[in-house]
Amino acid sequence: MSDSAYKNMWENLNLDIEAHDGLLEVLGKFYGDIYMSQEGRLKGMEYLDFVLSEVHGLRIKELMDAKEAGRKIIGTFCVFVPEELSLAVDAIQVGLCAGADAGTEAAETVVPRNTCALIKSFIGFKMAKICPYTESCDLIIGETTCDGKKKAYEAFGEMAPMHIMEVPQRKEESDRVLWKSEVIRLKDELEKLTGKTITAESLKKGIKITNDKRRALQRLNKLRAAKPTPISGRDVLLINQVSFYDDPIRFTQSINALCDQIDERIANNEGIVAENTPRLMLSGCPMAVPNWKLPYIIESSGAVVVAEESCIGTRNSRDLVDETGETVEEMINAICDRYMKIDCACFTPNNERMDNIKELAEQADVDGVIHYSLMFCQPYTHEAFKVEKTLASESIPMLSIETDYSMEDVEQLKTRVEAFVEMIS
Amino acid sequence: MIAGIDIGSRSMELVLLNRDETNNEVVLERRLPTTFDPAAQLKIILEGIAPEIISATGYGRKLVTEELCGVPSVSLTEIKAYALGVSHLFPEARTILDIGGQDTKAISLMKNGKVAKFEMNDRCAAGTGKFLEHLATVFQIPIEDFGNYALEGDQPLMINSMCTVFAETEATSLMAQGKNPRDIALGLHGSIVRRTTNMLHRVGLNEPLVFAGGVANNPCVINMLTHSLKISPSVPERPDMVGALGAALHGKNLLKIS
């Protein structure tokens, strides 16, 4: 994955070259073991392999070229940041590195040790200077989806240019008013940064591009649920992860092309695994690249993941922005409505998540659910209890897992996951 | 013959069953410490026997391969193995507590003996055989006698830490205060019991309860568990052989199907 041709670019981004080489080496090996070793993969996955192999190379080069041409780079950590607005000011929105145990020691000098791995990771990546995305950003948008992030952004904000959106915690009318004011505040900030004004035309285009991306993911999510399942859960997870990094138009085209291949597979009744393979749904915390530990354990234990109830999954693609708005005001309202439907565990109450989980489990016809929480992630760890109760009422077994990015618990996780698969087989 | 083998963190057990469908009597049992070279120990434990199939469970289940043993092998988790083993010995059992060297598991069973739900300790060896073993060393008492030693105490002292190392710190500071070491030992057993009762309640504690795994050899843990749950758990005659027995039964079931 490492390429000396990019070395200058990385040096210009002030990366720690040695540490970054080390990261790429680990990432490359990990990718080889977990992805390239799969049998019977779809040809369309070559695109994803290419994107991943160039995730710190060609993609960063594209960002640098775009910057040279005057476009701005917006970094995010969360599905609450409306990409529609970034696109409407001709900026590029990317997800930032937060999925590996990196720079943890440095991170623990500015946030408490009992902080979730995702937060420690994005701070660690920054402090260790190994994320070219973070270093490329003209502005990073944070959001108040949990206390850990909210407070961590105070420390992070001293290291990077930040704008924080306040996400409401309830879904009452007054909360929508707050959220709308935050969306407008972001719009103003983006206009100031880029010197461009959002017009009805540019916003309409932004909405269309983002919705098209979601439609491609919706199509994929529908197809993956076929029996026998035509694509591995790992591959779909990767696609969802890449949706945060890649150019949205190119991504949408590639995923639709992949879906055409899946259509063929389904027509030929071909699956990536045997039809009687236990089908699982993963639910809970997001999994940023390269957090593939649990999906890999699941799919090496004789089960297949056929649905993801997660921010890197259906939570990010389930709802579209209404496309009928004609004025900027109407479109901003449509954006507010769409984002207020996100069933993040930061909301109280958050009963719609339970309904969505039930519905997804039914649509994908799963034999069980694995609820994944990052250790010290209060919102999702709390909701694990409610999710289990909800699923029990539908007679769907659930296994609750709390873990982080380290490898120390792999053997114990294997035992639990294998036992769960034995239980539902 | 069918061999069931349970390779745990502390010891490995072997159970040999006949192919005879009507007879599930154990033909042979063996036990060895796992040591740091489980592959070598595995060869020793299999010496002189020629099973048709080996069915392996425990941490070392993936170690048992046809290549290494020369016969077909299968594997299953300890959770399923204990469910099979316990249901065989106690057909009415509805809940299992298994405390082994490194893991504690609470398993609830359906009426047909299948696993309905299970809980397992995370990461560290809090409340397991390792915990007891380490603290017995601190008391300079052989692990086999540690339970009886603790039972001689009458005023259990509260030990709050579940972390083995911190529990040792608590125990040593109580010793330094001149407290009765038997009361401290009783307190240490109590901390294991508190942890396991929580786990049992989380899986929904239905009777009858069977207590298996190596720590079920400890009379103090049984005693305190009975007291705290107000349920007398049934304990198999050789509680540490249950995993290997379950594995053997699994192997036998597979032979029957094929």
PDB file of N, CA and C in Angstrom, chain A residues 125-198:
ATOM      1  N   PHE A 125      -4.611   9.678  16.099  1.00  0.00           N
ATOM      2  CA  PHE A 125      -4.170   9.851  14.715  1.00  0.00           C
ATOM      3  C   PHE A 125      -3.630  11.262  14.495  1.00  0.00           C
ATOM      4  N   LYS A 126      -4.312  12.223  15.087  1.00  0.00           N
ATOM      5  CA  LYS A 126      -3.891  13.617  14.926  1.00  0.00           C
ATOM      6  C   LYS A 126      -2.550  13.859  15.627  1.00  0.00           C
ATOM      7  N   MET A 127      -2.467  13.402  16.883  1.00  0.00           N
ATOM      8  CA  MET A 127      -1.258  13.696  17.654  1.00  0.00           C
ATOM      9  C   MET A 127      -0.044  12.939  17.128  1.00  0.00           C
ATOM     10  N   ALA A 128      -0.293  11.742  16.575  1.00  0.00           N
ATOM     11  CA  ALA A 128       0.824  10.975  16.020  1.00  0.00           C
ATOM     12  C   ALA A 128       1.138  11.395  14.583  1.00  0.00           C
ATOM     13  N   LYS A 129       0.325  12.278  14.038  1.00  0.00           N
ATOM     14  CA  LYS A 129       0.491  12.788  12.669  1.00  0.00           C
ATOM     15  C   LYS A 129       0.544  11.652  11.628  1.00  0.00           C
ATOM     16  N   ILE A 130      -0.510  10.821  11.625  1.00  0.00           N
ATOM     17  CA  ILE A 130      -0.513   9.703  10.682  1.00  0.00           C
ATOM     18  C   ILE A 130      -1.797   9.633   9.854  1.00  0.00           C
ATOM     19  N   CYS A 131      -2.672  10.639   9.968  1.00  0.00           N
ATOM     20  CA  CYS A 131      -3.888  10.609   9.146  1.00  0.00           C
ATOM     21  C   CYS A 131      -3.817  11.725   8.107  1.00  0.00           C
ATOM     22  N   PRO A 132      -3.590  11.371   6.840  1.00  0.00           N
ATOM     23  CA  PRO A 132      -3.497  12.422   5.821  1.00  0.00           C
ATOM     24  C   PRO A 132      -4.832  13.142   5.610  1.00  0.00           C
ATOM     25  N   TYR A 133      -5.926  12.490   5.954  1.00  0.00           N
ATOM     26  CA  TYR A 133      -7.233  13.155   5.829  1.00  0.00           C
ATOM     27  C   TYR A 133      -7.347  14.296   6.828  1.00  0.00           C
ATOM     28  N   THR A 134      -7.060  13.980   8.089  1.00  0.00           N
ATOM     29  CA  THR A 134      -7.137  15.004   9.134  1.00  0.00           C
ATOM     30  C   THR A 134      -6.227  16.185   8.767  1.00  0.00           C
ATOM     31  N   GLU A 135      -5.036  15.842   8.249  1.00  0.00           N
ATOM     32  CA  GLU A 135      -4.077  16.901   7.937  1.00  0.00           C
ATOM     33  C   GLU A 135      -4.468  17.711   6.692  1.00  0.00           C
ATOM     34  N   SER A 136      -5.348  17.131   5.849  1.00  0.00           N
ATOM     35  CA  SER A 136      -5.764  17.846   4.634  1.00  0.00           C
ATOM     36  C   SER A 136      -6.899  18.831   4.882  1.00  0.00           C
ATOM     37  N   CYS A 137      -7.551  18.697   6.011  1.00  0.00           N
ATOM     38  CA  CYS A 137      -8.818  19.417   6.204  1.00  0.00           C
ATOM     39  C   CYS A 137      -8.642  20.923   6.387  1.00  0.00           C
ATOM     40  N   ASP A 138      -9.527  21.659   5.741  1.00  0.00           N
ATOM     41  CA  ASP A 138      -9.592  23.092   5.992  1.00  0.00           C
ATOM     42  C   ASP A 138     -10.489  23.371   7.196  1.00  0.00           C
ATOM     43  N   LEU A 139     -11.417  22.458   7.428  1.00  0.00           N
ATOM     44  CA  LEU A 139     -12.313  22.604   8.579  1.00  0.00           C
ATOM     45  C   LEU A 139     -12.802  21.217   8.981  1.00  0.00           C
ATOM     46  N   ILE A 140     -12.870  20.992  10.291  1.00  0.00           N
ATOM     47  CA  ILE A 140     -13.392  19.718  10.788  1.00  0.00           C
ATOM     48  C   ILE A 140     -14.674  20.005  11.559  1.00  0.00           C
ATOM     49  N   ILE A 141     -15.723  19.253  11.216  1.00  0.00           N
ATOM     50  CA  ILE A 141     -17.012  19.487  11.870  1.00  0.00           C
ATOM     51  C   ILE A 141     -17.215  18.428  12.952  1.00  0.00           C
ATOM     52  N   GLY A 142     -17.305  18.880  14.171  1.00  0.00           N
ATOM     53  CA  GLY A 142     -17.626  17.971  15.270  1.00  0.00           C
ATOM     54  C   GLY A 142     -19.107  18.056  15.567  1.00  0.00           C
ATOM     55  N   GLU A 143     -19.591  17.191  16.422  1.00  0.00           N
ATOM     56  CA  GLU A 143     -21.008  17.206  16.760  1.00  0.00           C
ATOM     57  C   GLU A 143     -21.167  16.639  18.164  1.00  0.00           C
ATOM     58  N   THR A 144     -22.196  17.073  18.865  1.00  0.00           N
ATOM     59  CA  THR A 144     -22.309  16.715  20.283  1.00  0.00           C
ATOM     60  C   THR A 144     -23.133  15.453  20.485  1.00  0.00           C
ATOM     61  N   THR A 145     -22.720  14.343  19.857  1.00  0.00           N
ATOM     62  CA  THR A 145     -23.526  13.130  19.965  1.00  0.00           C
ATOM     63  C   THR A 145     -23.264  12.325  21.233  1.00  0.00           C
ATOM     64  N   CYS A 146     -22.234  12.667  21.974  1.00  0.00           N
ATOM     65  CA  CYS A 146     -22.059  12.033  23.287  1.00  0.00           C
ATOM     66  C   CYS A 146     -21.142  12.928  24.111  1.00  0.00           C
ATOM     67  N   ASP A 147     -21.134  12.694  25.407  1.00  0.00           N
ATOM     68  CA  ASP A 147     -20.307  13.536  26.272  1.00  0.00           C
ATOM     69  C   ASP A 147     -18.824  13.362  25.962  1.00  0.00           C
ATOM     70  N   GLY A 148     -18.443  12.139  25.620  1.00  0.00           N
ATOM     71  CA  GLY A 148     -17.038  11.860  25.325  1.00  0.00           C
ATOM     72  C   GLY A 148     -16.542  12.719  24.173  1.00  0.00           C
ATOM     73  N   LYS A 149     -17.314  12.722  23.076  1.00  0.00           N
ATOM     74  CA  LYS A 149     -16.908  13.511  21.917  1.00  0.00           C
ATOM     75  C   LYS A 149     -16.959  15.004  22.232  1.00  0.00           C
ATOM     76  N   LYS A 150     -18.059  15.396  22.841  1.00  0.00           N
ATOM     77  CA  LYS A 150     -18.282  16.809  23.154  1.00  0.00           C
ATOM     78  C   LYS A 150     -17.090  17.401  23.899  1.00  0.00           C
ATOM     79  N   LYS A 151     -16.626  16.672  24.922  1.00  0.00           N
ATOM     80  CA  LYS A 151     -15.500  17.176  25.715  1.00  0.00           C
ATOM     81  C   LYS A 151     -14.176  16.989  24.977  1.00  0.00           C
ATOM     82  N   ALA A 152     -14.062  15.885  24.212  1.00  0.00           N
ATOM     83  CA  ALA A 152     -12.805  15.626  23.497  1.00  0.00           C
ATOM     84  C   ALA A 152     -12.560  16.701  22.438  1.00  0.00           C
ATOM     85  N   TYR A 153     -13.642  17.240  21.863  1.00  0.00           N
ATOM     86  CA  TYR A 153     -13.462  18.274  20.840  1.00  0.00           C
ATOM     87  C   TYR A 153     -12.817  19.530  21.426  1.00  0.00           C
ATOM     88  N   GLU A 154     -12.970  19.720  22.726  1.00  0.00           N
ATOM     89  CA  GLU A 154     -12.320  20.885  23.337  1.00  0.00           C
ATOM     90  C   GLU A 154     -10.804  20.745  23.215  1.00  0.00           C
ATOM     91  N   ALA A 155     -10.311  19.513  23.467  1.00  0.00           N
ATOM     92  CA  ALA A 155      -8.870  19.275  23.333  1.00  0.00           C
ATOM     93  C   ALA A 155      -8.471  19.236  21.863  1.00  0.00           C
ATOM     94  N   PHE A 156      -9.295  18.571  21.060  1.00  0.00           N
ATOM     95  CA  PHE A 156      -8.990  18.419  19.638  1.00  0.00           C
ATOM     96  C   PHE A 156      -8.978  19.780  18.936  1.00  0.00           C
ATOM     97  N   GLY A 157      -9.869  20.652  19.375  1.00  0.00           N
ATOM     98  CA  GLY A 157      -9.994  21.971  18.768  1.00  0.00           C
ATOM     99  C   GLY A 157      -8.738  22.824  18.920  1.00  0.00           C
ATOM    100  N   GLU A 158      -7.903  22.454  19.874  1.00  0.00           N
ATOM    101  CA  GLU A 158      -6.643  23.180  20.024  1.00  0.00           C
ATOM    102  C   GLU A 158      -5.616  22.741  18.986  1.00  0.00           C
ATOM    103  N   MET A 159      -5.912  21.619  18.330  1.00  0.00           N
ATOM    104  CA  MET A 159      -4.943  21.076  17.359  1.00  0.00           C
ATOM    105  C   MET A 159      -5.406  21.234  15.921  1.00  0.00           C
ATOM    106  N   ALA A 160      -6.689  21.486  15.717  1.00  0.00           N
ATOM    107  CA  ALA A 160      -7.222  21.515  14.345  1.00  0.00           C
ATOM    108  C   ALA A 160      -8.350  22.540  14.263  1.00  0.00           C
ATOM    109  N   PRO A 161      -8.582  23.104  13.046  1.00  0.00           N
ATOM    110  CA  PRO A 161      -9.676  24.072  12.900  1.00  0.00           C
ATOM    111  C   PRO A 161     -11.020  23.362  13.003  1.00  0.00           C
ATOM    112  N   MET A 162     -11.838  23.736  13.974  1.00  0.00           N
ATOM    113  CA  MET A 162     -13.089  22.997  14.218  1.00  0.00           C
ATOM    114  C   MET A 162     -14.314  23.883  14.237  1.00  0.00           C
ATOM    115  N   HIS A 163     -15.418  23.264  13.867  1.00  0.00           N
ATOM    116  CA  HIS A 163     -16.729  23.874  14.057  1.00  0.00           C
ATOM    117  C   HIS A 163     -17.601  22.784  14.684  1.00  0.00           C
ATOM    118  N   ILE A 164     -18.300  23.116  15.757  1.00  0.00           N
ATOM    119  CA  ILE A 164     -19.105  22.089  16.437  1.00  0.00           C
ATOM    120  C   ILE A 164     -20.590  22.335  16.186  1.00  0.00           C
ATOM    121  N   MET A 165     -21.286  21.288  15.777  1.00  0.00           N
ATOM    122  CA  MET A 165     -22.748  21.374  15.643  1.00  0.00           C
ATOM    123  C   MET A 165     -23.366  20.783  16.905  1.00  0.00           C
ATOM    124  N   GLU A 166     -24.346  21.482  17.447  1.00  0.00           N
ATOM    125  CA  GLU A 166     -25.031  20.899  18.602  1.00  0.00           C
ATOM    126  C   GLU A 166     -26.182  20.032  18.118  1.00  0.00           C
ATOM    127  N   VAL A 167     -26.076  18.735  18.398  1.00  0.00           N
ATOM    128  CA  VAL A 167     -27.153  17.806  18.032  1.00  0.00           C
ATOM    129  C   VAL A 167     -28.112  17.743  19.212  1.00  0.00           C
ATOM    130  N   PRO A 168     -29.420  17.972  18.967  1.00  0.00           N
ATOM    131  CA  PRO A 168     -30.357  17.912  20.098  1.00  0.00           C
ATOM    132  C   PRO A 168     -30.425  16.498  20.682  1.00  0.00           C
ATOM    133  N   GLN A 169     -30.998  16.366  21.858  1.00  0.00           N
ATOM    134  CA  GLN A 169     -31.060  15.050  22.494  1.00  0.00           C
ATOM    135  C   GLN A 169     -32.467  14.481  22.526  1.00  0.00           C
ATOM    136  N   ARG A 170     -33.445  15.311  22.106  1.00  0.00           N
ATOM    137  CA  ARG A 170     -34.818  14.804  22.030  1.00  0.00           C
ATOM    138  C   ARG A 170     -35.343  15.150  20.643  1.00  0.00           C
ATOM    139  N   LYS A 171     -36.563  14.726  20.355  1.00  0.00           N
ATOM    140  CA  LYS A 171     -37.095  14.997  19.020  1.00  0.00           C
ATOM    141  C   LYS A 171     -38.408  15.782  19.087  1.00  0.00           C
ATOM    142  N   GLU A 172     -38.439  16.729  20.001  1.00  0.00           N
ATOM    143  CA  GLU A 172     -39.617  17.591  20.125  1.00  0.00           C
ATOM    144  C   GLU A 172     -39.474  18.762  19.140  1.00  0.00           C
ATOM    145  N   GLU A 173     -40.560  19.543  19.039  1.00  0.00           N
ATOM    146  CA  GLU A 173     -40.549  20.679  18.115  1.00  0.00           C
ATOM    147  C   GLU A 173     -39.404  21.651  18.445  1.00  0.00           C
ATOM    148  N   SER A 174     -39.184  21.887  19.746  1.00  0.00           N
ATOM    149  CA  SER A 174     -38.126  22.826  20.132  1.00  0.00           C
ATOM    150  C   SER A 174     -36.745  22.301  19.731  1.00  0.00           C
ATOM    151  N   ASP A 175     -36.625  20.971  19.687  1.00  0.00           N
ATOM    152  CA  ASP A 175     -35.340  20.391  19.293  1.00  0.00           C
ATOM    153  C   ASP A 175     -35.095  20.584  17.800  1.00  0.00           C
ATOM    154  N   ARG A 176     -36.168  20.503  17.055  1.00  0.00           N
ATOM    155  CA  ARG A 176     -36.021  20.717  15.619  1.00  0.00           C
ATOM    156  C   ARG A 176     -35.618  22.173  15.342  1.00  0.00           C
ATOM    157  N   VAL A 177     -36.172  23.086  16.138  1.00  0.00           N
ATOM    158  CA  VAL A 177     -35.808  24.504  15.985  1.00  0.00           C
ATOM    159  C   VAL A 177     -34.301  24.675  16.231  1.00  0.00           C
ATOM    160  N   LEU A 178     -33.829  24.021  17.296  1.00  0.00           N
ATOM    161  CA  LEU A 178     -32.397  24.085  17.610  1.00  0.00           C
ATOM    162  C   LEU A 178     -31.591  23.502  16.447  1.00  0.00           C
ATOM    163  N   TRP A 179     -32.018  22.343  15.969  1.00  0.00           N
ATOM    164  CA  TRP A 179     -31.259  21.671  14.904  1.00  0.00           C
ATOM    165  C   TRP A 179     -31.227  22.520  13.642  1.00  0.00           C
ATOM    166  N   LYS A 180     -32.365  23.145  13.331  1.00  0.00           N
ATOM    167  CA  LYS A 180     -32.391  23.979  12.128  1.00  0.00           C
ATOM    168  C   LYS A 180     -31.408  25.147  12.278  1.00  0.00           C
ATOM    169  N   SER A 181     -31.366  25.714  13.463  1.00  0.00           N
ATOM    170  CA  SER A 181     -30.446  26.838  13.643  1.00  0.00           C
ATOM    171  C   SER A 181     -28.996  26.361  13.508  1.00  0.00           C
ATOM    172  N   GLU A 182     -28.748  25.125  13.903  1.00  0.00           N
ATOM    173  CA  GLU A 182     -27.392  24.569  13.769  1.00  0.00           C
ATOM    174  C   GLU A 182     -27.040  24.292  12.310  1.00  0.00           C
ATOM    175  N   VAL A 183     -28.037  23.837  11.552  1.00  0.00           N
ATOM    176  CA  VAL A 183     -27.804  23.588  10.122  1.00  0.00           C
ATOM    177  C   VAL A 183     -27.507  24.917   9.420  1.00  0.00           C
ATOM    178  N   ILE A 184     -28.245  25.940   9.796  1.00  0.00           N
ATOM    179  CA  ILE A 184     -28.010  27.251   9.187  1.00  0.00           C
ATOM    180  C   ILE A 184     -26.652  27.817   9.614  1.00  0.00           C
ATOM    181  N   ARG A 185     -26.306  27.587  10.870  1.00  0.00           N
ATOM    182  CA  ARG A 185     -25.000  28.048  11.356  1.00  0.00           C
ATOM    183  C   ARG A 185     -23.869  27.364  10.571  1.00  0.00           C
ATOM    184  N   LEU A 186     -24.060  26.074  10.266  1.00  0.00           N
ATOM    185  CA  LEU A 186     -23.056  25.355   9.470  1.00  0.00           C
ATOM    186  C   LEU A 186     -22.994  25.928   8.054  1.00  0.00           C
ATOM    187  N   LYS A 187     -24.178  26.191   7.503  1.00  0.00           N
ATOM    188  CA  LYS A 187     -24.250  26.761   6.144  1.00  0.00           C
ATOM    189  C   LYS A 187     -23.455  28.074   6.099  1.00  0.00           C
ATOM    190  N   ASP A 188     -23.680  28.933   7.094  1.00  0.00           N
ATOM    191  CA  ASP A 188     -22.974  30.217   7.137  1.00  0.00           C
ATOM    192  C   ASP A 188     -21.464  29.999   7.231  1.00  0.00           C
ATOM    193  N   GLU A 189     -21.084  29.055   8.056  1.00  0.00           N
ATOM    194  CA  GLU A 189     -19.664  28.763   8.268  1.00  0.00           C
ATOM    195  C   GLU A 189     -19.013  28.277   6.972  1.00  0.00           C
ATOM    196  N   LEU A 190     -19.728  27.383   6.278  1.00  0.00           N
ATOM    197  CA  LEU A 190     -19.189  26.839   5.027  1.00  0.00           C
ATOM    198  C   LEU A 190     -19.097  27.934   3.958  1.00  0.00           C
ATOM    199  N   GLU A 191     -20.095  28.806   3.938  1.00  0.00           N
ATOM    200  CA  GLU A 191     -20.073  29.907   2.962  1.00  0.00           C
ATOM    201  C   GLU A 191     -18.899  30.842   3.245  1.00  0.00           C
ATOM    202  N   LYS A 192     -18.667  31.066   4.537  1.00  0.00           N
ATOM    203  CA  LYS A 192     -17.566  31.941   4.921  1.00  0.00           C
ATOM    204  C   LYS A 192     -16.221  31.321   4.516  1.00  0.00           C
ATOM    205  N   LEU A 193     -16.103  30.025   4.777  1.00  0.00           N
ATOM    206  CA  LEU A 193     -14.853  29.317   4.487  1.00  0.00           C
ATOM    207  C   LEU A 193     -14.530  29.320   2.994  1.00  0.00           C
ATOM    208  N   THR A 194     -15.572  29.091   2.193  1.00  0.00           N
ATOM    209  CA  THR A 194     -15.329  28.905   0.753  1.00  0.00           C
ATOM    210  C   THR A 194     -15.516  30.191  -0.040  1.00  0.00           C
ATOM    211  N   GLY A 195     -16.152  31.160   0.554  1.00  0.00           N
ATOM    212  CA  GLY A 195     -16.469  32.381  -0.170  1.00  0.00           C
ATOM    213  C   GLY A 195     -17.563  32.177  -1.202  1.00  0.00           C
ATOM    214  N   LYS A 196     -18.277  31.073  -1.106  1.00  0.00           N
ATOM    215  CA  LYS A 196     -19.347  30.787  -2.066  1.00  0.00           C
ATOM    216  C   LYS A 196     -20.688  30.828  -1.362  1.00  0.00           C
ATOM    217  N   THR A 197     -21.699  31.266  -2.074  1.00  0.00           N
ATOM    218  CA  THR A 197     -23.035  31.304  -1.490  1.00  0.00           C
ATOM    219  C   THR A 197     -23.831  30.092  -1.962  1.00  0.00           C
ATOM    220  N   ILE A 198     -24.515  29.473  -1.041  1.00  0.00           N
ATOM    221  CA  ILE A 198     -25.351  28.327  -1.411  1.00  0.00           C
ATOM    222  C   ILE A 198     -26.597  28.844  -2.133  1.00  0.00           C
TER     223      ILE A 198
END
